Every structure is written in structure tokens, then in C-alpha cells.
Coordinates of N, CA and C in Angstrom, one line a residue:
M1 N 43.3 6.2 61.1 CA 43.2 5.1 59.7 C 42.2 4.9 59.2
K2 N 41.9 5.4 57.9 CA 40.6 5.3 57.0 C 41.3 4.4 56.0
A3 N 39.9 3.4 56.1 CA 40.1 3.0 54.4 C 39.3 2.9 53.3
I4 N 39.9 2.3 52.7 CA 39.3 2.6 51.3 C 38.7 1.1 50.1
A5 N 37.6 1.0 49.6 CA 36.8 0.2 49.2 C 36.7 0.5 47.9
L6 N 37.1 -0.5 46.9 CA 36.9 -0.7 45.4 C 36.4 -1.8 45.0
T7 N 35.5 -2.1 44.5 CA 35.2 -3.3 43.3 C 34.4 -2.9 41.7
N8 N 35.1 -3.7 41.2 CA 35.0 -3.5 39.8 C 34.4 -4.7 39.2
V9 N 33.4 -4.9 38.1 CA 32.8 -6.1 37.6 C 34.0 -6.7 36.9
G10 N 35.0 -6.4 36.1 CA 36.1 -6.9 35.6 C 36.0 -7.0 34.1
N11 N 36.3 -7.5 33.5 CA 36.5 -7.4 31.8 C 35.6 -8.8 31.0
K12 N 35.5 -9.6 32.2 CA 34.8 -11.1 31.4 C 33.4 -11.2 32.0
R13 N 33.4 -10.6 32.8 CA 31.8 -11.3 33.4 C 30.9 -10.3 33.5
S14 N 29.8 -11.0 33.3 CA 28.7 -9.6 33.2 C 28.0 -9.2 34.3
M15 N 28.0 -9.6 35.9 CA 27.6 -9.7 36.6 C 29.0 -9.4 37.9
N16 N 28.7 -8.5 38.8 CA 29.9 -8.5 40.0 C 29.4 -9.4 40.8
Q17 N 29.7 -10.6 41.4 CA 29.4 -11.2 43.0 C 30.2 -11.3 43.9
D18 N 31.2 -10.3 44.2 CA 31.9 -9.9 44.6 C 30.7 -8.9 45.6
F19 N 31.2 -8.8 47.3 CA 30.3 -7.6 47.9 C 31.6 -7.4 49.2
Y20 N 31.6 -6.2 49.8 CA 32.2 -6.0 50.5 C 31.8 -4.8 51.4
Y21 N 31.7 -5.0 52.9 CA 32.0 -4.1 54.1 C 32.8 -3.3 54.5
C22 N 32.4 -2.2 54.6 CA 34.0 -0.9 54.8 C 33.7 -0.2 56.0
S23 N 33.9 -0.3 57.3 CA 33.0 0.9 58.6 C 35.0 1.2 59.1
D24 N 35.2 2.2 59.9 CA 35.9 3.0 60.1 C 35.6 2.8 61.6
E25 N 34.0 3.0 61.4 CA 33.0 3.0 63.1 C 33.2 1.7 63.9
P26 N 32.4 1.8 65.2 CA 32.4 0.7 65.5 C 31.2 -0.1 65.2
V27 N 31.4 -1.6 65.0 CA 30.3 -1.8 64.8 C 29.9 -3.2 66.0
G28 N 28.8 -3.0 66.9 CA 29.1 -4.2 68.1 C 30.3 -3.7 68.5
I29 N 30.2 -4.9 69.4 CA 31.7 -5.4 69.9 C 32.8 -4.7 69.0
L30 N 32.8 -4.9 67.7 CA 34.3 -4.7 66.9 C 34.5 -3.0 66.8
P31 N 35.5 -2.5 67.4 CA 36.0 -1.1 67.1 C 35.7 -0.5 65.6
N32 N 35.8 -1.3 64.4 CA 35.7 -1.3 63.0 C 35.3 -2.6 62.3
L33 N 35.3 -2.6 61.1 CA 35.1 -3.9 60.6 C 35.0 -3.8 58.9
Y34 N 35.9 -4.8 58.3 CA 36.2 -4.6 56.6 C 36.0 -6.6 56.4
I35 N 35.5 -6.6 55.6 CA 35.4 -7.9 54.9 C 35.3 -7.7 53.6
V36 N 35.1 -9.0 52.8 CA 35.4 -9.1 51.6 C 34.9 -10.2 51.2
A37 N 33.6 -10.4 50.5 CA 33.3 -11.8 50.2 C 33.2 -11.8 48.6
D38 N 33.6 -13.2 48.5 CA 33.3 -13.4 46.7 C 32.3 -15.1 46.4
G39 N 31.5 -14.7 45.6 CA 30.3 -15.2 45.7 C 30.2 -16.4 44.4
M40 N 30.0 -17.7 44.7 CA 30.0 -18.8 43.8 C 28.5 -19.4 43.5
G41 N 28.6 -19.3 42.4 CA 27.2 -20.3 42.3 C 26.8 -19.8 40.7
G42 N 25.7 -20.4 40.1 CA 25.0 -20.1 38.5 C 24.1 -18.8 38.9
H43 N 24.1 -18.3 37.7 CA 23.2 -16.9 37.5 C 23.3 -15.9 38.5
N44 N 22.2 -15.8 39.6 CA 22.6 -14.8 40.2 C 22.7 -15.1 42.2
A45 N 23.3 -16.6 42.1 CA 23.0 -17.0 43.6 C 24.2 -16.8 44.1
G46 N 25.6 -16.5 43.5 CA 26.5 -16.1 44.2 C 26.8 -14.9 44.5
D47 N 25.8 -13.6 43.5 CA 25.5 -12.3 44.0 C 25.1 -12.3 45.3
F48 N 24.0 -13.4 45.5 CA 22.9 -13.2 46.4 C 23.6 -13.7 47.5
A49 N 24.6 -14.7 47.5 CA 25.4 -15.7 49.0 C 26.2 -14.3 49.1
S50 N 27.1 -13.5 48.9 CA 27.8 -12.9 49.1 C 27.4 -11.8 49.8
R51 N 26.2 -11.2 49.3 CA 25.5 -10.3 49.8 C 25.0 -10.7 51.0
F52 N 24.3 -11.4 51.1 CA 23.6 -12.2 52.2 C 24.5 -12.4 53.5
S53 N 25.6 -13.1 52.7 CA 26.5 -13.6 54.1 C 27.2 -12.3 54.8
V54 N 27.4 -11.1 54.2 CA 27.8 -9.9 54.4 C 27.0 -9.3 55.4
E55 N 25.9 -8.7 55.1 CA 24.7 -8.1 55.7 C 24.1 -9.1 56.5
R56 N 23.9 -9.8 56.4 CA 23.7 -10.9 57.8 C 24.5 -10.5 58.9
F57 N 25.7 -10.9 58.5 CA 26.8 -11.0 59.3 C 27.2 -9.6 60.6
V58 N 26.8 -8.7 59.7 CA 27.4 -7.9 60.2 C 26.2 -7.1 61.2
N59 N 25.1 -7.6 60.8 CA 24.0 -7.3 61.4 C 23.9 -7.8 62.9
L60 N 24.3 -9.0 63.1 CA 24.4 -9.9 64.0 C 25.6 -9.5 64.9
I61 N 26.8 -9.4 64.3 CA 27.4 -8.6 65.0 C 27.0 -7.5 65.8
R62 N 26.3 -6.6 65.2 CA 25.4 -5.7 66.0 C 24.8 -5.7 67.0
E63 N 24.3 -7.3 67.0 CA 23.3 -7.4 67.8 C 23.8 -8.6 69.0
S64 N 25.4 -8.8 68.6 CA 25.6 -9.8 69.5 C 25.8 -9.3 71.0
K65 N 25.6 -10.5 71.7 CA 26.0 -10.5 72.9 C 27.1 -11.0 73.8
E66 N 27.5 -11.4 73.0 CA 28.9 -12.2 73.2 C 30.2 -11.3 73.6
R67 N 30.8 -11.5 74.7 CA 31.8 -10.7 75.5 C 33.0 -10.6 74.5
T68 N 33.4 -11.6 73.6 CA 34.8 -11.3 73.2 C 34.5 -11.1 71.8
P69 N 35.9 -10.5 71.1 CA 35.4 -10.5 69.4 C 35.5 -11.5 68.9
I70 N 36.4 -12.9 69.2 CA 36.2 -13.5 68.3 C 35.2 -14.6 68.7
S71 N 34.6 -14.6 69.5 CA 33.2 -15.3 70.2 C 32.1 -14.9 69.1
A72 N 32.8 -13.8 69.5 CA 31.2 -12.4 68.3 C 30.8 -13.0 67.0
I73 N 32.5 -12.9 66.0 CA 32.6 -13.5 65.1 C 32.4 -15.2 64.8
E74 N 32.6 -15.8 65.7 CA 32.4 -17.2 65.6 C 30.8 -17.0 65.5
A75 N 30.1 -17.0 66.5 CA 28.5 -17.3 66.7 C 28.1 -16.5 65.3
A76 N 28.8 -15.7 64.7 CA 27.8 -15.0 63.8 C 28.1 -15.5 62.2
L77 N 29.4 -16.0 62.2 CA 29.9 -16.9 61.2 C 28.8 -18.3 61.2
K78 N 28.5 -18.4 62.0 CA 27.6 -19.7 62.5 C 26.1 -19.6 62.3
T79 N 26.0 -18.5 62.4 CA 24.8 -18.5 62.3 C 24.1 -18.3 60.9
T80 N 25.3 -17.0 60.0 CA 24.9 -16.9 58.4 C 25.3 -18.0 57.9
N81 N 25.8 -19.0 58.3 CA 26.5 -20.3 57.4 C 25.0 -21.1 57.5
E82 N 24.2 -21.4 58.3 CA 23.5 -22.0 58.5 C 22.0 -21.5 58.0
E83 N 21.5 -20.3 58.0 CA 20.7 -19.7 57.2 C 20.9 -19.8 55.9
L84 N 22.0 -19.7 55.3 CA 22.5 -19.6 53.9 C 22.2 -21.0 53.3
I85 N 22.8 -22.0 54.3 CA 22.6 -23.4 53.6 C 20.9 -23.5 53.7
A86 N 20.3 -22.8 54.6 CA 18.4 -23.1 54.7 C 17.9 -22.7 53.3
K87 N 18.8 -21.2 53.0 CA 18.0 -21.1 51.8 C 18.1 -21.6 50.9
A88 N 19.6 -22.1 50.1 CA 20.2 -22.5 49.3 C 18.8 -24.2 49.4
K89 N 18.4 -24.9 50.2 CA 17.7 -25.9 50.5 C 16.2 -25.7 49.8
T90 N 16.0 -24.6 50.1 CA 14.5 -23.9 50.0 C 14.3 -23.4 48.9
Q91 N 15.0 -22.9 48.0 CA 14.8 -21.9 46.1 C 15.6 -22.3 45.8
R92 N 15.4 -23.0 44.6 CA 16.0 -23.9 44.2 C 17.1 -23.0 43.1
E93 N 16.5 -21.7 42.3 CA 17.7 -20.9 42.1 C 18.9 -20.7 43.2
Y94 N 19.0 -20.5 44.2 CA 20.4 -20.7 45.6 C 20.4 -21.7 45.5
E95 N 20.3 -22.9 45.0 CA 21.2 -24.4 44.7 C 22.6 -24.4 44.7
G96 N 23.7 -24.9 45.4 CA 24.9 -25.0 45.2 C 25.9 -23.7 45.5
M97 N 25.4 -22.7 45.6 CA 25.8 -21.5 45.8 C 26.9 -21.6 46.9
G98 N 27.3 -20.6 47.6 CA 28.4 -20.5 48.6 C 29.4 -19.0 48.9
T99 N 30.1 -18.9 49.2 CA 30.9 -17.4 49.2 C 32.7 -17.5 49.9
T100 N 33.2 -17.0 50.0 CA 34.5 -16.6 50.2 C 34.2 -15.7 51.3
F101 N 34.8 -15.6 52.4 CA 34.3 -14.3 53.7 C 35.8 -14.4 53.9
V102 N 36.3 -13.3 54.0 CA 37.5 -12.7 54.9 C 37.4 -11.4 55.9
M103 N 37.3 -11.1 56.8 CA 37.5 -10.2 57.4 C 38.3 -9.5 58.5
A104 N 38.6 -8.3 58.6 CA 39.2 -8.0 59.7 C 39.5 -6.8 60.7
T105 N 39.4 -6.8 61.6 CA 39.2 -5.7 62.3 C 40.6 -5.9 63.6
L106 N 41.0 -3.9 63.4 CA 41.7 -3.4 64.0 C 41.9 -3.2 65.6
L107 N 42.0 -3.8 66.6 CA 41.5 -3.4 67.7 C 42.3 -3.0 68.7
S108 N 42.0 -2.2 69.6 CA 43.2 -1.0 70.1 C 43.8 -0.8 71.1
D109 N 44.3 -2.8 71.3 CA 45.9 -3.1 71.6 C 47.2 -2.9 70.4
G110 N 46.4 -2.8 68.9 CA 47.1 -2.8 67.8 C 47.3 -4.6 67.5
Y111 N 46.4 -4.7 67.5 CA 46.7 -5.9 66.9 C 45.8 -6.1 65.9
L112 N 45.7 -6.7 64.7 CA 44.3 -7.4 64.0 C 44.1 -8.6 64.2
L113 N 42.7 -8.8 64.4 CA 42.1 -10.2 64.3 C 41.3 -10.4 63.0
I114 N 41.9 -11.5 62.6 CA 41.3 -11.6 60.8 C 40.7 -12.8 61.3
A115 N 39.7 -13.1 60.4 CA 39.1 -14.6 60.2 C 38.7 -14.8 58.4
N116 N 38.8 -16.5 58.1 CA 39.0 -16.0 57.1 C 38.3 -17.6 56.3
I117 N 37.9 -17.8 55.3 CA 37.1 -18.5 54.9 C 37.2 -18.4 53.6
G118 N 37.9 -19.2 52.6 CA 38.3 -19.5 51.2 C 39.3 -19.2 50.8
D119 N 39.5 -18.7 49.4 CA 40.5 -17.9 48.9 C 40.4 -16.5 48.6
S120 N 39.8 -15.4 49.5 CA 40.3 -14.4 49.3 C 40.8 -14.1 50.4
R121 N 41.8 -13.1 50.0 CA 43.1 -13.1 51.1 C 43.1 -11.7 51.7
L122 N 44.2 -11.9 52.8 CA 44.1 -10.5 53.6 C 45.8 -10.5 53.6
Y123 N 46.3 -9.0 53.1 CA 47.9 -9.0 52.4 C 48.4 -7.9 53.7
I124 N 49.6 -7.7 54.2 CA 50.2 -6.5 55.0 C 51.2 -6.3 54.1
V125 N 51.4 -5.2 53.8 CA 52.3 -4.6 53.1 C 53.3 -3.8 53.7
N126 N 54.4 -3.4 53.6 CA 55.3 -2.6 54.4 C 56.3 -2.7 53.2
D127 N 58.0 -3.2 54.0 CA 58.9 -2.8 53.0 C 58.9 -4.0 52.5
R128 N 58.1 -5.0 52.4 CA 57.7 -6.3 51.5 C 56.5 -6.4 51.9
I129 N 55.6 -7.5 50.9 CA 54.5 -8.2 51.1 C 54.2 -9.6 51.5
Q130 N 53.1 -9.5 52.9 CA 53.2 -10.8 53.4 C 51.8 -11.2 53.3
Q131 N 51.4 -12.7 52.4 CA 50.4 -13.2 52.6 C 49.8 -14.0 54.0
I132 N 49.0 -13.0 54.8 CA 48.6 -14.1 56.2 C 47.5 -14.8 56.3
T133 N 46.7 -15.1 55.2 CA 45.8 -15.8 55.0 C 46.1 -17.1 54.3
E134 N 45.6 -17.9 54.3 CA 46.1 -19.2 53.7 C 44.5 -19.4 52.7
D135 N 44.9 -20.1 51.7 CA 43.7 -20.2 50.4 C 43.1 -21.5 50.9
H136 N 42.0 -21.3 50.9 CA 41.0 -22.8 51.4 C 40.7 -23.0 50.2
S137 N 42.0 -23.8 49.0 CA 41.4 -24.6 47.7 C 42.1 -25.6 47.0
L138 N 42.2 -25.8 46.1 CA 43.0 -27.0 45.9 C 44.6 -26.7 45.2
V139 N 44.7 -25.7 44.8 CA 45.8 -25.0 44.2 C 46.6 -24.4 45.6
G140 N 45.7 -24.1 46.6 CA 46.3 -23.6 48.1 C 47.0 -24.8 48.6
E141 N 46.2 -26.1 48.4 CA 47.0 -27.1 49.2 C 47.9 -27.7 49.0
M142 N 47.9 -27.4 47.0 CA 48.9 -28.2 46.6 C 50.1 -27.4 47.0
V143 N 50.2 -26.4 47.0 CA 51.4 -25.1 47.9 C 51.8 -25.6 48.9
R144 N 50.8 -25.7 50.2 CA 51.0 -26.3 51.4 C 51.9 -27.4 51.3
N145 N 51.6 -28.4 50.1 CA 52.2 -30.0 50.4 C 53.2 -30.0 49.1
G146 N 53.7 -28.8 48.9 CA 55.0 -28.4 48.0 C 54.8 -29.2 46.6
E147 N 53.8 -29.4 46.4 CA 53.2 -30.2 45.0 C 53.2 -28.9 43.9
L148 N 53.1 -27.8 44.1 CA 53.0 -26.6 43.2 C 53.9 -25.1 43.7
K149 N 55.0 -25.1 42.7 CA 54.7 -23.3 43.6 C 53.7 -22.3 43.4
K150 N 53.9 -21.0 44.3 CA 53.1 -20.2 44.7 C 52.7 -19.6 43.1
D151 N 53.4 -19.0 42.6 CA 53.2 -18.3 41.4 C 52.7 -19.4 40.2
E152 N 52.9 -20.1 39.8 CA 52.2 -21.5 39.3 C 50.5 -21.8 39.5
A153 N 50.4 -21.7 41.0 CA 49.1 -21.7 41.2 C 48.1 -20.3 40.8
R154 N 48.6 -19.6 40.5 CA 47.7 -18.6 39.8 C 47.6 -18.9 38.4
F155 N 47.9 -20.1 37.6 CA 48.0 -20.3 36.0 C 47.4 -21.7 36.0
H156 N 46.8 -22.2 37.1 CA 46.7 -24.0 37.1 C 45.2 -24.3 37.0
P157 N 44.7 -25.0 35.6 CA 43.5 -25.0 35.4 C 42.6 -25.6 36.5
Q158 N 43.1 -25.3 37.8 CA 41.8 -25.9 38.9 C 41.8 -24.6 40.0
K159 N 42.6 -23.8 39.5 CA 42.7 -22.3 40.8 C 41.5 -22.0 41.0
N160 N 40.2 -22.6 40.6 CA 39.2 -21.5 41.0 C 38.6 -22.8 42.3
V161 N 39.5 -24.2 42.1 CA 38.3 -25.0 43.1 C 38.7 -24.7 44.7
V162 N 37.7 -24.3 45.3 CA 37.2 -23.9 46.8 C 37.4 -24.7 47.1
L163 N 37.9 -25.4 48.5 CA 37.0 -26.5 49.3 C 36.7 -26.1 50.6
R164 N 36.7 -24.8 51.0 CA 36.0 -24.4 52.4 C 35.7 -23.5 51.8
A165 N 33.9 -22.5 52.1 CA 33.4 -21.1 51.9 C 31.9 -21.3 52.8
L166 N 31.4 -20.6 53.2 CA 30.4 -20.6 53.2 C 29.4 -21.5 52.8
S167 N 28.5 -21.7 53.0 CA 27.1 -22.7 52.7 C 27.7 -23.8 52.3
T168 N 28.2 -24.7 51.9 CA 29.2 -25.9 51.5 C 29.4 -26.7 52.3
R169 N 29.5 -26.3 53.7 CA 29.8 -27.3 54.5 C 28.4 -26.7 56.1
T170 N 28.3 -28.0 56.5 CA 27.2 -27.6 58.0 C 27.9 -27.3 59.0
V171 N 29.1 -27.8 58.8 CA 29.9 -26.7 60.3 C 31.0 -25.6 59.7
V172 N 30.9 -24.4 60.1 CA 31.8 -23.5 59.6 C 33.5 -23.8 59.8
S173 N 34.1 -23.2 59.0 CA 35.6 -23.9 60.2 C 36.4 -22.7 59.5
P174 N 36.2 -21.5 60.0 CA 37.1 -20.1 59.8 C 38.8 -20.3 60.3
D175 N 39.6 -19.8 59.7 CA 41.0 -19.9 60.0 C 41.0 -18.3 60.8
F176 N 41.6 -18.3 62.4 CA 41.8 -17.1 63.0 C 43.0 -16.6 63.0
Y177 N 43.7 -14.9 62.8 CA 45.0 -14.9 62.8 C 44.8 -13.8 63.6
K178 N 45.8 -13.5 64.4 CA 45.5 -12.1 65.4 C 47.5 -11.9 65.4
I179 N 47.4 -10.4 64.7 CA 48.9 -10.2 64.3 C 49.4 -8.6 64.8
R180 N 50.2 -8.3 65.1 CA 50.5 -6.9 65.0 C 50.8 -6.3 64.0
V181 N 50.2 -5.0 64.0 CA 50.6 -3.8 62.8 C 51.5 -2.5 63.2
N182 N 51.6 -2.2 62.5 CA 53.1 -1.4 62.7 C 52.5 -0.3 61.7
R183 N 53.0 1.5 62.5 CA 52.3 2.4 61.7 C 52.9 2.4 60.4
G184 N 52.1 2.9 59.5 CA 52.8 2.8 58.2 C 52.6 1.6 57.7
D185 N 52.4 0.5 57.9 CA 51.6 -0.7 57.6 C 50.6 -0.6 56.6
Y186 N 50.4 -1.0 55.7 CA 49.0 -1.4 54.5 C 48.8 -2.8 54.7
I187 N 47.2 -2.8 54.7 CA 46.4 -3.7 54.9 C 45.6 -3.9 53.9
L188 N 46.0 -5.0 53.4 CA 45.1 -5.3 51.9 C 44.4 -6.1 51.9
L189 N 43.2 -6.4 52.2 CA 41.9 -7.6 51.8 C 41.3 -7.7 50.5
C190 N 41.4 -8.9 49.6 CA 40.8 -8.4 47.9 C 40.3 -10.2 47.7
S191 N 39.6 -9.9 47.0 CA 39.1 -11.3 45.9 C 39.9 -11.5 45.0
D192 N 40.3 -13.0 44.8 CA 41.1 -13.5 43.8 C 41.0 -12.8 42.9
G193 N 40.0 -11.7 42.7 CA 39.9 -11.0 40.6 C 41.1 -10.3 41.0
L194 N 41.9 -9.7 42.2 CA 43.2 -9.2 42.2 C 44.4 -10.0 42.0
W195 N 44.2 -10.8 43.2 CA 45.4 -11.5 43.2 C 45.9 -12.8 42.1
E196 N 44.6 -12.9 41.6 CA 45.0 -13.6 40.6 C 45.7 -12.8 39.5
M197 N 45.3 -11.5 38.9 CA 46.2 -10.7 38.1 C 47.0 -10.3 37.9
V198 N 47.3 -9.8 39.1 CA 48.2 -8.9 39.5 C 49.2 -9.5 40.6
E199 N 50.7 -10.0 40.1 CA 51.5 -10.2 41.1 C 51.4 -9.7 42.2
E200 N 52.3 -10.5 43.1 CA 52.7 -9.9 44.6 C 53.3 -8.8 44.4
G201 N 54.9 -8.9 43.8 CA 55.6 -7.9 43.5 C 54.9 -6.6 42.7
E202 N 53.7 -6.6 42.0 CA 53.4 -5.7 41.3 C 52.7 -4.8 42.5
L203 N 51.9 -5.8 43.0 CA 51.1 -5.1 44.2 C 52.3 -4.3 45.6
L204 N 53.3 -5.0 45.6 CA 54.4 -4.1 46.4 C 55.4 -2.9 46.0
K205 N 54.7 -2.9 44.8 CA 55.5 -1.9 43.6 C 55.0 -0.5 43.4
L206 N 53.4 -1.1 43.8 CA 52.5 0.4 43.6 C 52.3 0.8 45.4
V207 N 52.3 0.3 45.7 CA 52.5 0.6 47.5 C 53.6 1.6 47.7
S208 N 54.9 1.1 46.9 CA 55.9 2.2 47.1 C 56.3 2.9 46.7
E209 N 55.3 3.3 45.3 CA 55.2 4.0 44.1 C 54.2 5.3 44.6
Y210 N 53.3 5.4 45.4 CA 52.6 5.7 45.5 C 51.5 6.3 46.9
E211 N 52.1 7.6 47.1 CA 51.4 7.7 48.5 C 49.9 7.6 49.4
D212 N 49.0 8.1 48.3 CA 48.2 8.4 48.3 C 47.3 6.7 48.7
V213 N 46.2 6.1 49.4 CA 45.5 5.0 49.6 C 44.4 4.9 48.7
S214 N 44.2 5.9 48.3 CA 42.8 5.8 46.8 C 43.7 5.5 46.0
D215 N 45.1 6.6 45.2 CA 45.6 6.0 44.5 C 46.2 4.8 44.2
I216 N 46.4 4.0 45.3 CA 47.0 2.6 45.1 C 46.0 2.0 44.7
A217 N 45.1 1.6 46.0 CA 43.3 1.0 45.4 C 43.0 1.5 43.5
E218 N 43.3 2.6 43.4 CA 42.5 2.6 41.9 C 43.5 1.8 40.6
K219 N 45.1 2.3 41.3 CA 45.5 1.6 39.9 C 46.0 0.3 40.5
M220 N 45.4 -0.4 41.6 CA 45.6 -2.1 41.7 C 44.6 -2.5 40.8
V221 N 43.1 -2.2 41.0 CA 41.9 -2.1 40.2 C 42.6 -2.0 38.5
F222 N 42.9 -1.2 38.3 CA 43.1 -0.9 37.0 C 43.9 -1.8 36.2
M223 N 45.5 -2.2 37.0 CA 46.7 -3.1 37.1 C 45.7 -4.3 36.6
A224 N 44.7 -4.9 37.1 CA 44.0 -6.2 37.6 C 43.3 -6.4 36.0
N225 N 42.7 -4.9 35.3 CA 41.8 -5.1 34.1 C 43.0 -5.7 32.8
E226 N 44.0 -4.1 33.5 CA 45.1 -4.7 32.2 C 45.6 -5.8 31.8
N227 N 45.9 -6.6 32.8 CA 45.8 -7.9 33.0 C 45.5 -8.9 32.5
G228 N 44.2 -8.7 32.1 CA 43.3 -9.6 32.1 C 41.7 -9.5 32.2
G229 N 41.3 -8.9 33.6 CA 40.4 -8.5 34.1 C 39.3 -9.9 34.6
K230 N 39.8 -11.2 34.6 CA 38.9 -12.3 34.3 C 38.2 -12.6 34.8
D231 N 38.1 -11.9 36.2 CA 37.2 -11.9 37.4 C 36.9 -11.0 37.8
N232 N 35.6 -10.8 38.6 CA 35.6 -9.6 39.2 C 36.9 -9.2 40.3
I233 N 36.5 -7.7 40.9 CA 37.8 -7.6 41.7 C 37.4 -6.6 42.9
T234 N 37.8 -6.7 43.6 CA 37.5 -6.2 45.4 C 38.4 -6.1 46.1
I235 N 38.8 -5.1 46.1 CA 39.7 -4.4 47.4 C 39.3 -3.4 48.6
I236 N 39.8 -3.5 49.5 CA 40.0 -2.8 50.7 C 41.0 -2.4 51.1
L237 N 41.8 -1.6 51.2 CA 42.9 -0.9 51.6 C 42.9 0.1 52.6
M238 N 43.9 0.0 53.8 CA 44.4 0.9 54.6 C 46.0 1.0 54.9
K239 N 45.8 2.2 55.4 CA 46.8 2.6 55.9 C 47.3 3.0 57.5
V240 N 48.1 2.0 58.1 CA 47.7 2.6 59.7 C 48.8 3.6 60.4

């Protein structure tokens, strides 16, 4: 399995505040590691938040003495969150910053372990497309409560209100998922710059029309920009 990672500033933003990490090789206790983070905050604060969180998390995983993947991830996220909050408190230019964080690692038993905070997403794509992660956002809550249809959420005026992210709470609360993946499945991690611009049906169509993972990822970025490119676009795509 080989992952392809792409990031693009989009058509409307002057700075790319997304950051990713993509390793098919082991990182500490994890057999591989894939992360997408979407930073929030004025000036370059969002850029710092996403980059710092990803780089610090990866280093903590490398150094971790924890005995299980989940405990290593939990401990690394806790420390990363605490250090990010400390920087936001001591440096005025970073005040109010935060970042989404979605990560995955494919374990040796064929299960995909996922941790998520915020509204970046992980999908499994085969003959259908399935959003695995839940959005920690205002519109995500409205969809789950039946107040809003999923398709309507993409255009809601408050679609960018994130309820849970790194550096926004002293106690970090990631959602964990462990799902079986099968040979031929595609795993897609992405920031909202992709899923807000491209409907799930269009993503599924691209996967069915193209064989090469690089071609699919490039077409996804192209389509997001063609449809407006209102935010930074980051994708990690792999075929099991």
C-alpha cells in the first residue's frame, strides 16, 4: 500500500494553513502514519497551529514508551494540545489559534485505527463512499440532530464553526474508530477544502473512473478548485 498526499492553497486564500504527514513506514509503535490538520486563526497562527501539532505529535509517537497504539496516540495528543495551548497563552500572535486533526494507521491485523478532532474527514471508498469520522462542528451537530440535511450543511452560513479542535479546550477529546478495511478499498483523509467543494458522489465517481491513485488525488484537487476553491485543499489517498 502506498499513499499519495497533496496540498493546495485553493483559489481564495493567500496562505495554506493545512498541514499533513504521510509515512508508509513505521513511526514508533505505529506501522504507518497519515495525518491531515487544518489550522485556524488570524495571520499565520493557523499555519503554525497545524504545522506544530503534526510535527510535535509525530515526534511524541516516535519517542513513546506506551505499549498500545491507542494509548500512544492519546498521550501524544494530550501533550500536543497542552503545549499548543501554552504557546497560545504566551505569544500574542498565536492567541485563539487551533487546528483540526485526523489521523489513521493501518494495523497488521487489517484494521484501520483512526483518531479525529474537528471537521477534517476520513472516508472509505469502494463501490460506495462512507464517511467514517463525525464532524465536530455546529452543522455536524445539526445534521446528527435531524435539523439539517447533510447536503445542506455544505452551504450553511455557519458551516465553519468548529466545536472541537486542538488548542480550544484544556482537555482534548478525540473520537477513535477501528474498522476493518479490505483489499481494493480506498482510504481518503481530507480537509474541508475538499469535501465542502466536491460532493461525495463526485468523489466516488472519480475513484471508479481512474485506476491510478495519483491521478485520482490530482483530479480531486482540480475539481475542488473548479468548484470554487474557497479554502485550502489537502488530501491523503491510498489503496489497500
